[in-house]
Amino acid sequence: MRLGIALLLAAVAAGLCADGARANGDPASDVLPFTTVFLSIKNPNTSPAGRALLAETKATAKKKLPIRVAVISQPSDLGLIQSLWQKPQSYAEFLGKELFQFGRYNGTLVVAMPNGYGVHGPEAAKGKRALARLPKPNTNDLERLGEDAANAVRAVAVANGYVLPASSNSGSGTPAWLIIAGVLGGAALVAGIAFLALRRWLLQS
């Protein structure tokens, strides 16, 4: 009887150690299979920027455009893979594969770090171009970085043809209207260049 209890306690302890090691390896990959926002060590529901991110990701889900977000404000947010600190695109690709392997998530992932953004998944091709036009956050303040991450989610959605409801986020990040204008302006510029090239070709024919 005592041996059985001892074995049970050992199994429980081993499970707890394994969970701890897994979390230290890559905390966001433990969190994002079950929710849409990883906001460093903070519960997003307790933060204005976190709540804005939850609202953005909920809106994208309604548009059939699932997006999950990892806000990485410091190297320790990466656990044991701190070699990817300040490499948001590399981390987005790494984390995206982790989420598919362990959580069967095959939607889009947006990563925000102080030096920029990364995106992985079905909407990444257009999303990368949209995120490249955004100013870099240049902050490790979690609230401000979270605000910029929410704007990045909106930019990826707009770039792929999905207009989300107006955000109530009034923080210090890049205004949402400016993001939409920038994305649409970029698309208009490309269309204008294509039109002029076609017109010149027709005139020369």
Short mmCIF file of the C-alpha atoms (twelve columns), coordinates in Angstrom:
data_MODEL
# 
_entry.id   MODEL 
# 
loop_
_atom_site.group_PDB 
_atom_site.id 
_atom_site.type_symbol 
_atom_site.label_atom_id 
_atom_site.label_alt_id 
_atom_site.label_comp_id 
_atom_site.label_asym_id 
_atom_site.label_seq_id 
_atom_site.Cartn_x 
_atom_site.Cartn_y 
_atom_site.Cartn_z 
_atom_site.pdbx_PDB_model_num 
ATOM 1   C CA . MET A 1   0.000   0.000  0.000   1 
ATOM 2   C CA . ARG A 2   2.799   2.361  0.993   1 
ATOM 3   C CA . LEU A 3   4.729   1.441  -2.149  1 
ATOM 4   C CA . GLY A 4   1.696   2.276  -4.309  1 
ATOM 5   C CA . ILE A 5   1.290   5.691  -2.671  1 
ATOM 6   C CA . ALA A 6   5.004   6.403  -3.084  1 
ATOM 7   C CA . LEU A 7   4.873   5.546  -6.785  1 
ATOM 8   C CA . LEU A 8   1.816   7.759  -7.270  1 
ATOM 9   C CA . LEU A 9   3.517   10.713 -5.574  1 
ATOM 10  C CA . ALA A 10  6.641   10.160 -7.688  1 
ATOM 11  C CA . ALA A 11  4.562   10.160 -10.872 1 
ATOM 12  C CA . VAL A 12  2.821   13.408 -9.872  1 
ATOM 13  C CA . ALA A 13  6.156   15.044 -9.032  1 
ATOM 14  C CA . ALA A 14  7.629   13.937 -12.345 1 
ATOM 15  C CA . GLY A 15  4.651   15.390 -14.196 1 
ATOM 16  C CA . LEU A 16  5.007   18.729 -12.433 1 
ATOM 17  C CA . CYS A 17  8.723   18.848 -13.247 1 
ATOM 18  C CA . ALA A 18  8.017   18.060 -16.897 1 
ATOM 19  C CA . ASP A 19  5.400   20.819 -17.075 1 
ATOM 20  C CA . GLY A 20  7.843   23.266 -15.522 1 
ATOM 21  C CA . ALA A 21  10.587  22.334 -17.958 1 
ATOM 22  C CA . ARG A 22  8.211   22.664 -20.907 1 
ATOM 23  C CA . ALA A 23  7.061   26.121 -19.774 1 
ATOM 24  C CA . ASN A 24  10.643  27.306 -19.242 1 
ATOM 25  C CA . GLY A 25  11.470  26.101 -22.746 1 
ATOM 26  C CA . ASP A 26  8.978   28.359 -24.497 1 
ATOM 27  C CA . PRO A 27  6.191   29.899 -22.379 1 
ATOM 28  C CA . ALA A 28  4.128   31.246 -25.296 1 
ATOM 29  C CA . SER A 29  3.818   27.785 -26.843 1 
ATOM 30  C CA . ASP A 30  2.236   26.605 -23.579 1 
ATOM 31  C CA . VAL A 31  -0.232  29.491 -23.431 1 
ATOM 32  C CA . LEU A 32  -1.347  30.048 -27.024 1 
ATOM 33  C CA . PRO A 33  -2.869  26.604 -27.694 1 
ATOM 34  C CA . PHE A 34  -5.567  27.588 -25.175 1 
ATOM 35  C CA . THR A 35  -6.042  31.323 -25.725 1 
ATOM 36  C CA . THR A 36  -5.332  33.966 -28.360 1 
ATOM 37  C CA . VAL A 37  -2.970  36.302 -26.499 1 
ATOM 38  C CA . PHE A 38  0.372   35.838 -24.755 1 
ATOM 39  C CA . LEU A 39  1.230   39.118 -23.028 1 
ATOM 40  C CA . SER A 40  4.594   38.385 -21.436 1 
ATOM 41  C CA . ILE A 41  4.032   37.261 -17.829 1 
ATOM 42  C CA . LYS A 42  0.828   39.276 -17.497 1 
ATOM 43  C CA . ASN A 43  -2.768  38.102 -17.673 1 
ATOM 44  C CA . PRO A 44  -4.131  40.050 -20.679 1 
ATOM 45  C CA . ASN A 45  -7.487  40.490 -18.939 1 
ATOM 46  C CA . THR A 46  -5.812  42.689 -16.310 1 
ATOM 47  C CA . SER A 47  -4.299  45.094 -18.850 1 
ATOM 48  C CA . PRO A 48  -5.964  47.680 -21.116 1 
ATOM 49  C CA . ALA A 49  -3.633  46.691 -23.957 1 
ATOM 50  C CA . GLY A 50  -4.251  43.023 -23.238 1 
ATOM 51  C CA . ARG A 51  -8.010  43.509 -23.379 1 
ATOM 52  C CA . ALA A 52  -7.610  45.404 -26.654 1 
ATOM 53  C CA . LEU A 53  -5.644  42.469 -28.054 1 
ATOM 54  C CA . LEU A 54  -8.283  40.003 -26.899 1 
ATOM 55  C CA . ALA A 55  -10.942 42.141 -28.593 1 
ATOM 56  C CA . GLU A 56  -8.898  42.323 -31.816 1 
ATOM 57  C CA . THR A 57  -8.351  38.575 -31.967 1 
ATOM 58  C CA . LYS A 58  -12.022 37.944 -31.195 1 
ATOM 59  C CA . ALA A 59  -12.964 40.263 -34.069 1 
ATOM 60  C CA . THR A 60  -10.608 38.459 -36.452 1 
ATOM 61  C CA . ALA A 61  -12.123 35.113 -35.467 1 
ATOM 62  C CA . LYS A 62  -15.569 36.434 -36.378 1 
ATOM 63  C CA . LYS A 63  -14.150 37.324 -39.795 1 
ATOM 64  C CA . LYS A 64  -12.937 33.715 -40.213 1 
ATOM 65  C CA . LEU A 65  -9.386  35.038 -39.887 1 
ATOM 66  C CA . PRO A 66  -7.955  33.433 -36.735 1 
ATOM 67  C CA . ILE A 67  -4.983  35.372 -35.374 1 
ATOM 68  C CA . ARG A 68  -3.043  34.699 -32.192 1 
ATOM 69  C CA . VAL A 69  -0.510  37.099 -30.730 1 
ATOM 70  C CA . ALA A 70  2.689   36.818 -28.702 1 
ATOM 71  C CA . VAL A 71  3.948   40.024 -27.073 1 
ATOM 72  C CA . ILE A 72  7.597   39.504 -26.118 1 
ATOM 73  C CA . SER A 73  8.884   42.419 -24.064 1 
ATOM 74  C CA . GLN A 74  12.027  40.870 -22.553 1 
ATOM 75  C CA . PRO A 75  14.386  37.948 -23.190 1 
ATOM 76  C CA . SER A 76  12.958  35.909 -20.299 1 
ATOM 77  C CA . ASP A 77  9.616   35.741 -22.163 1 
ATOM 78  C CA . LEU A 78  11.377  33.290 -24.506 1 
ATOM 79  C CA . GLY A 79  12.352  30.862 -21.762 1 
ATOM 80  C CA . LEU A 80  15.264  28.742 -22.960 1 
ATOM 81  C CA . ILE A 81  15.280  30.034 -26.546 1 
ATOM 82  C CA . GLN A 82  16.560  33.515 -25.813 1 
ATOM 83  C CA . SER A 83  18.759  33.274 -28.897 1 
ATOM 84  C CA . LEU A 84  15.650  34.437 -30.798 1 
ATOM 85  C CA . TRP A 85  15.385  37.663 -28.779 1 
ATOM 86  C CA . GLN A 86  15.138  40.678 -31.111 1 
ATOM 87  C CA . LYS A 87  14.388  38.299 -34.011 1 
ATOM 88  C CA . PRO A 88  10.604  38.604 -34.253 1 
ATOM 89  C CA . GLN A 89  10.213  36.958 -37.668 1 
ATOM 90  C CA . SER A 90  12.408  34.000 -36.750 1 
ATOM 91  C CA . TYR A 91  10.505  33.567 -33.508 1 
ATOM 92  C CA . ALA A 92  7.148   33.822 -35.296 1 
ATOM 93  C CA . GLU A 93  8.162   30.960 -37.581 1 
ATOM 94  C CA . PHE A 94  9.454   28.890 -34.652 1 
ATOM 95  C CA . LEU A 95  6.380   29.498 -32.504 1 
ATOM 96  C CA . GLY A 96  3.985   28.965 -35.403 1 
ATOM 97  C CA . LYS A 97  5.427   25.497 -35.961 1 
ATOM 98  C CA . GLU A 98  5.228   24.767 -32.233 1 
ATOM 99  C CA . LEU A 99  1.566   25.748 -32.102 1 
ATOM 100 C CA . PHE A 100 0.743   23.526 -35.053 1 
ATOM 101 C CA . GLN A 101 2.672   20.578 -33.670 1 
ATOM 102 C CA . PHE A 102 1.369   20.757 -30.099 1 
ATOM 103 C CA . GLY A 103 -1.946  22.578 -30.482 1 
ATOM 104 C CA . ARG A 104 -2.952  21.854 -34.101 1 
ATOM 105 C CA . TYR A 105 -3.306  25.604 -34.633 1 
ATOM 106 C CA . ASN A 106 -2.923  26.436 -38.332 1 
ATOM 107 C CA . GLY A 107 -4.084  30.037 -38.319 1 
ATOM 108 C CA . THR A 108 -2.008  33.218 -38.399 1 
ATOM 109 C CA . LEU A 109 0.412   34.231 -35.647 1 
ATOM 110 C CA . VAL A 110 1.681   37.762 -34.976 1 
ATOM 111 C CA . VAL A 111 4.712   38.416 -32.777 1 
ATOM 112 C CA . ALA A 112 5.613   41.817 -31.360 1 
ATOM 113 C CA . MET A 113 9.040   42.640 -29.934 1 
ATOM 114 C CA . PRO A 114 10.562  46.037 -29.141 1 
ATOM 115 C CA . ASN A 115 12.491  46.040 -32.432 1 
ATOM 116 C CA . GLY A 116 9.628   45.001 -34.728 1 
ATOM 117 C CA . TYR A 117 7.114   42.358 -35.739 1 
ATOM 118 C CA . GLY A 118 6.907   38.872 -37.152 1 
ATOM 119 C CA . VAL A 119 4.055   36.976 -38.766 1 
ATOM 120 C CA . HIS A 120 3.538   33.330 -39.655 1 
ATOM 121 C CA . GLY A 121 0.672   31.408 -41.213 1 
ATOM 122 C CA . PRO A 122 -1.860  31.701 -44.054 1 
ATOM 123 C CA . GLU A 123 -1.968  35.510 -44.061 1 
ATOM 124 C CA . ALA A 124 1.791   36.003 -43.674 1 
ATOM 125 C CA . ALA A 125 2.675   36.958 -47.267 1 
ATOM 126 C CA . LYS A 126 0.605   40.146 -47.310 1 
ATOM 127 C CA . GLY A 127 0.991   40.570 -43.563 1 
ATOM 128 C CA . LYS A 128 4.780   40.910 -43.802 1 
ATOM 129 C CA . ARG A 129 4.499   43.775 -46.255 1 
ATOM 130 C CA . ALA A 130 1.963   45.545 -44.046 1 
ATOM 131 C CA . LEU A 131 4.044   45.103 -40.887 1 
ATOM 132 C CA . ALA A 132 7.174   46.357 -42.671 1 
ATOM 133 C CA . ARG A 133 5.419   49.708 -43.137 1 
ATOM 134 C CA . LEU A 134 4.699   50.099 -39.412 1 
ATOM 135 C CA . PRO A 135 7.108   52.039 -37.206 1 
ATOM 136 C CA . LYS A 136 9.037   49.801 -34.822 1 
ATOM 137 C CA . PRO A 137 7.690   49.904 -31.254 1 
ATOM 138 C CA . ASN A 138 11.116  50.827 -29.810 1 
ATOM 139 C CA . THR A 139 9.890   50.110 -26.297 1 
ATOM 140 C CA . ASN A 140 9.847   47.231 -23.874 1 
ATOM 141 C CA . ASP A 141 7.046   48.823 -21.855 1 
ATOM 142 C CA . LEU A 142 4.501   46.024 -21.884 1 
ATOM 143 C CA . GLU A 143 1.451   48.259 -22.128 1 
ATOM 144 C CA . ARG A 144 2.770   50.276 -25.066 1 
ATOM 145 C CA . LEU A 145 4.131   47.173 -26.794 1 
ATOM 146 C CA . GLY A 146 0.742   45.519 -26.377 1 
ATOM 147 C CA . GLU A 147 -0.943  48.523 -27.982 1 
ATOM 148 C CA . ASP A 148 1.407   48.302 -30.941 1 
ATOM 149 C CA . ALA A 149 0.738   44.563 -31.193 1 
ATOM 150 C CA . ALA A 150 -3.001  45.247 -31.412 1 
ATOM 151 C CA . ASN A 151 -2.344  47.673 -34.249 1 
ATOM 152 C CA . ALA A 152 -0.167  45.064 -35.944 1 
ATOM 153 C CA . VAL A 153 -3.046  42.575 -35.826 1 
ATOM 154 C CA . ARG A 154 -5.273  45.170 -37.443 1 
ATOM 155 C CA . ALA A 155 -2.683  45.857 -40.137 1 
ATOM 156 C CA . VAL A 156 -2.404  42.161 -41.027 1 
ATOM 157 C CA . ALA A 157 -6.200  41.898 -41.221 1 
ATOM 158 C CA . VAL A 158 -6.538  44.982 -43.431 1 
ATOM 159 C CA . ALA A 159 -3.742  43.804 -45.724 1 
ATOM 160 C CA . ASN A 160 -5.690  40.611 -46.321 1 
ATOM 161 C CA . GLY A 161 -8.961  42.394 -47.062 1 
ATOM 162 C CA . TYR A 162 -10.611 42.259 -43.632 1 
ATOM 163 C CA . VAL A 163 -11.704 45.521 -42.026 1 
ATOM 164 C CA . LEU A 164 -12.195 45.129 -38.290 1 
ATOM 165 C CA . PRO A 165 -14.523 47.193 -36.082 1 
ATOM 166 C CA . ALA A 166 -13.037 50.426 -34.786 1 
ATOM 167 C CA . SER A 167 -10.710 49.839 -31.854 1 
ATOM 168 C CA . SER A 168 -11.418 51.512 -28.523 1 
ATOM 169 C CA . ASN A 169 -7.704  51.475 -27.779 1 
ATOM 170 C CA . SER A 170 -6.563  55.051 -27.231 1 
ATOM 171 C CA . GLY A 171 -3.045  54.351 -25.968 1 
ATOM 172 C CA . SER A 172 0.246   55.746 -27.146 1 
ATOM 173 C CA . GLY A 173 0.779   53.257 -29.955 1 
ATOM 174 C CA . THR A 174 0.349   53.993 -33.633 1 
ATOM 175 C CA . PRO A 175 -3.288  55.050 -34.258 1 
ATOM 176 C CA . ALA A 176 -5.414  52.419 -35.970 1 
ATOM 177 C CA . TRP A 177 -6.652  54.873 -38.611 1 
ATOM 178 C CA . LEU A 178 -3.066  55.629 -39.575 1 
ATOM 179 C CA . ILE A 179 -2.336  51.924 -40.001 1 
ATOM 180 C CA . ILE A 180 -5.358  51.419 -42.252 1 
ATOM 181 C CA . ALA A 181 -4.470  54.501 -44.279 1 
ATOM 182 C CA . GLY A 182 -0.908  53.294 -44.684 1 
ATOM 183 C CA . VAL A 183 -1.916  49.803 -45.800 1 
ATOM 184 C CA . LEU A 184 -4.560  51.056 -48.215 1 
ATOM 185 C CA . GLY A 185 -2.251  53.815 -49.424 1 
ATOM 186 C CA . GLY A 186 0.437   51.257 -50.203 1 
ATOM 187 C CA . ALA A 187 -2.048  49.169 -52.168 1 
ATOM 188 C CA . ALA A 188 -3.200  52.248 -54.080 1 
ATOM 189 C CA . LEU A 189 0.390   53.161 -54.920 1 
ATOM 190 C CA . VAL A 190 1.061   49.692 -56.338 1 
ATOM 191 C CA . ALA A 191 -2.152  49.850 -58.390 1 
ATOM 192 C CA . GLY A 192 -1.215  53.306 -59.688 1 
ATOM 193 C CA . ILE A 193 2.233   52.169 -60.797 1 
ATOM 194 C CA . ALA A 194 0.724   49.158 -62.556 1 
ATOM 195 C CA . PHE A 195 -1.813  51.400 -64.340 1 
ATOM 196 C CA . LEU A 196 0.874   53.806 -65.568 1 
ATOM 197 C CA . ALA A 197 3.033   50.934 -66.800 1 
ATOM 198 C CA . LEU A 198 0.082   49.438 -68.680 1 
ATOM 199 C CA . ARG A 199 -0.815  52.823 -70.194 1 
ATOM 200 C CA . ARG A 200 2.775   53.389 -71.376 1 
ATOM 201 C CA . TRP A 201 2.855   49.914 -72.926 1 
ATOM 202 C CA . LEU A 202 -0.414  50.530 -74.773 1 
ATOM 203 C CA . LEU A 203 0.811   53.887 -76.103 1 
ATOM 204 C CA . GLN A 204 4.023   52.299 -77.372 1 
ATOM 205 C CA . SER A 205 2.186   49.409 -79.090 1 
# 
